[in-house]
Coordinates of C-alpha atoms in Angstrom, one line a residue:
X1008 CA -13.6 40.6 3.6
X1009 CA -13.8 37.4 5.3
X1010 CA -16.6 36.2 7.7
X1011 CA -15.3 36.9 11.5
X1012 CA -13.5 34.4 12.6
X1013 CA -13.4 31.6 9.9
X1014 CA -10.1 31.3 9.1
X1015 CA -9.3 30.5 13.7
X1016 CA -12.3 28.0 13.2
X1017 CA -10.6 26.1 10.2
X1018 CA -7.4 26.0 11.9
X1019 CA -8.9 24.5 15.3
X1020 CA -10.8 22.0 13.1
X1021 CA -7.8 21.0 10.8
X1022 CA -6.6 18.7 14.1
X1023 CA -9.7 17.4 14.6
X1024 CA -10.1 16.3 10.9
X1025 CA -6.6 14.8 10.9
X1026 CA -7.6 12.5 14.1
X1027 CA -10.8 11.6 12.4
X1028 CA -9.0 10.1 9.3
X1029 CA -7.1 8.0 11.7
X1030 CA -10.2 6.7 13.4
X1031 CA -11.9 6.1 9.7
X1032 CA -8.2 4.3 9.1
X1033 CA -8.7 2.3 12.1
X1034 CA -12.2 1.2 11.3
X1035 CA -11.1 0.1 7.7
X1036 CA -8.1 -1.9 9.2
X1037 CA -9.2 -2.9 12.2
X1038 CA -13.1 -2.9 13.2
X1039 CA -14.1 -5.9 14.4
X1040 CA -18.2 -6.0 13.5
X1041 CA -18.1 -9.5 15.7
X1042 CA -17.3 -7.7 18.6
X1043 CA -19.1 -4.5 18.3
X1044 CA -22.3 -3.7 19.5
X1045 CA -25.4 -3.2 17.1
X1046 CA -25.0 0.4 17.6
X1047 CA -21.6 0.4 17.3
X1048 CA -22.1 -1.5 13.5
X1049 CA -24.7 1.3 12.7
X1050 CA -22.2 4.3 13.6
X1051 CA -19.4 2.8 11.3
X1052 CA -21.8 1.9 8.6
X1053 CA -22.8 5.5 9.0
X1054 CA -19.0 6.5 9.3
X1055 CA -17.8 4.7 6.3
X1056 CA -20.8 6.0 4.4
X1057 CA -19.2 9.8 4.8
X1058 CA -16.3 8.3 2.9
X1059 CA -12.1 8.8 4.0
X1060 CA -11.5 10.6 1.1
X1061 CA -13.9 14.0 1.9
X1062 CA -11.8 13.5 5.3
X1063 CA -8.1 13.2 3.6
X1064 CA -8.9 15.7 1.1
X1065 CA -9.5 18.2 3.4
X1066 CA -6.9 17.4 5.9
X1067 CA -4.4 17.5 2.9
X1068 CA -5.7 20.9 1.7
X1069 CA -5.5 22.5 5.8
X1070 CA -2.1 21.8 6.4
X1071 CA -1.0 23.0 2.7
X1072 CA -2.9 26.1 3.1
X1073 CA -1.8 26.7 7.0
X1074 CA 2.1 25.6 6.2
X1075 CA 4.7 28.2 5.8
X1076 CA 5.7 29.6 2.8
X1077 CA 9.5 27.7 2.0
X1078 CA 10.1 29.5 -1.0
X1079 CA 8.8 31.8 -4.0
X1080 CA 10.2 32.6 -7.6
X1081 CA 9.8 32.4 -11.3
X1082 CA 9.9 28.6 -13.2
X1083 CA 12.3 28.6 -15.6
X1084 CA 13.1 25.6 -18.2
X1085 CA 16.6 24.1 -17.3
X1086 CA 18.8 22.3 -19.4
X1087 CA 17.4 18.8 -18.9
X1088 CA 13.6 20.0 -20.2
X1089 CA 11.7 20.0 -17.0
X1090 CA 10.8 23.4 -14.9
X1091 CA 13.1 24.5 -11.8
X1092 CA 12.8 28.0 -9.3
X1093 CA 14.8 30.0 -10.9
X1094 CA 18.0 30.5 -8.5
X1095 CA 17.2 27.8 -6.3
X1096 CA 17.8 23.9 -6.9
X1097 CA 14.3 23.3 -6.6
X1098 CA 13.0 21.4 -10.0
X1099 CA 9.6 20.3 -10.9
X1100 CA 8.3 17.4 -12.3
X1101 CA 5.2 15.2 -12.5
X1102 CA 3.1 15.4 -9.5
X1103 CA 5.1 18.5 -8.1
X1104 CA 2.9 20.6 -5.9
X1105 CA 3.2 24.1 -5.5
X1106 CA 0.9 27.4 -6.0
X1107 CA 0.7 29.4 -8.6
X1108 CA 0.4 33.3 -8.5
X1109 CA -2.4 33.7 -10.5
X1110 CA -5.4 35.5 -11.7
X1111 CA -8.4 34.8 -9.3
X1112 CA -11.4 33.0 -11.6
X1113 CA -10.0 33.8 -15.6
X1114 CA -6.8 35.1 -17.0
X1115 CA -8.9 38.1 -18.0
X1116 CA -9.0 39.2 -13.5
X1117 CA -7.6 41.7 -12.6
X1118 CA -7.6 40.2 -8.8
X1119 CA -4.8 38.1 -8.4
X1120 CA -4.2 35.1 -6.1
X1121 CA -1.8 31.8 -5.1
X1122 CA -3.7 28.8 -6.1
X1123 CA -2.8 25.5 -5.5
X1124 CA -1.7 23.3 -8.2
X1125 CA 0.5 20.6 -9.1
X1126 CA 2.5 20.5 -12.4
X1127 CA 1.8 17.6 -14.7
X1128 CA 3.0 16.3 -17.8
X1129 CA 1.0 15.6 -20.9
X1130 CA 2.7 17.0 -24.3
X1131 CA 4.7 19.1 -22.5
X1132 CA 4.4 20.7 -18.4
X1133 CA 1.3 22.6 -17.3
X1134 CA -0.6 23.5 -13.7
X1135 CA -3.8 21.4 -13.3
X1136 CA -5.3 24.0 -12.1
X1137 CA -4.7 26.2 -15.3
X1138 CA -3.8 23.9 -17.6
X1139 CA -3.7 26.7 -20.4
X1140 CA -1.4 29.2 -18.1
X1141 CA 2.3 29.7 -19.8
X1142 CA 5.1 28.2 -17.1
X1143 CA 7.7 29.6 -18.3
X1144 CA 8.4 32.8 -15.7
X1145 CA 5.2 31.9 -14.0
X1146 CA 5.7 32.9 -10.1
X1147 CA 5.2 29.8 -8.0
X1148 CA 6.0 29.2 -4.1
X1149 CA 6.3 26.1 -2.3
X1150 CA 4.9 25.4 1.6
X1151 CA 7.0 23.7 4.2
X1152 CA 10.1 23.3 2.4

């Protein structure tokens, strides 16, 4: 069970981390050090220090995991080599996100789960996330499609 309350916390902060990547893209772009005040130098030297990218991964992984669900099936190879949703005209290639249905830490779980993933391409497709997990009739769903 989760803790009381986490999940309404995470989804009033995942605004607030969205506006702060803005502000940390405005002092990249646009910060004037000139103009600012000492303190103002320290609290973007202490800003930039945190690093965007803690701030866009996170923002990128809130709005995946509070977006809709657009569609769910089972990959299937098509006749061009790469993976599509079975009945739909959805294909996947390189970069493709999606999740993955899953088992929850080793394919020997029992507790199954969506993960998020993308499909990549090295000899052939596979989930960065479980790069050893067959695709072929793996369920996968896709968020606000």
């Amino acid at each position: 069970m989760l803790k009381q309350g986490m999940i309404e916390r995470f989804k009033k902060a995942a605004p607030i981390i969205s506006e702060l990547v803005d502000d940390l893209e405005w002092i990249q772009d646009e910060f004037d050090p000139e103009k600012a005040t000492e303190e103002e130098r320290t609290y973007v030297k202490h800003l930039l220090s945190l690093g965007s990218n803690c701030f866009d991964e996170s923002d990128w992984r809130l709005k995946r995991m509070f977006a809709a669900v657009g569609q769910k099936g089972r990959l299937i190879r098509n006749s061009a080599g790469r993976f599509e949703m079975e009945g739909t005209d959805i294909e996947f290639t390189c970069g493709s996100c999606c999740e993955v249905y899953a088992p929850y830490f080793s394919d020997e779980e029992e507790w199954m789960t969506w993960m998020p993933t993308s499909i990549e391409y090295g000899e052939d497709y596979y989930f960065k996330a479980r790069p050893d997990m067959k695709l072929e009739g793996a369920l996968v769903r896709i968020k606000g499609r």
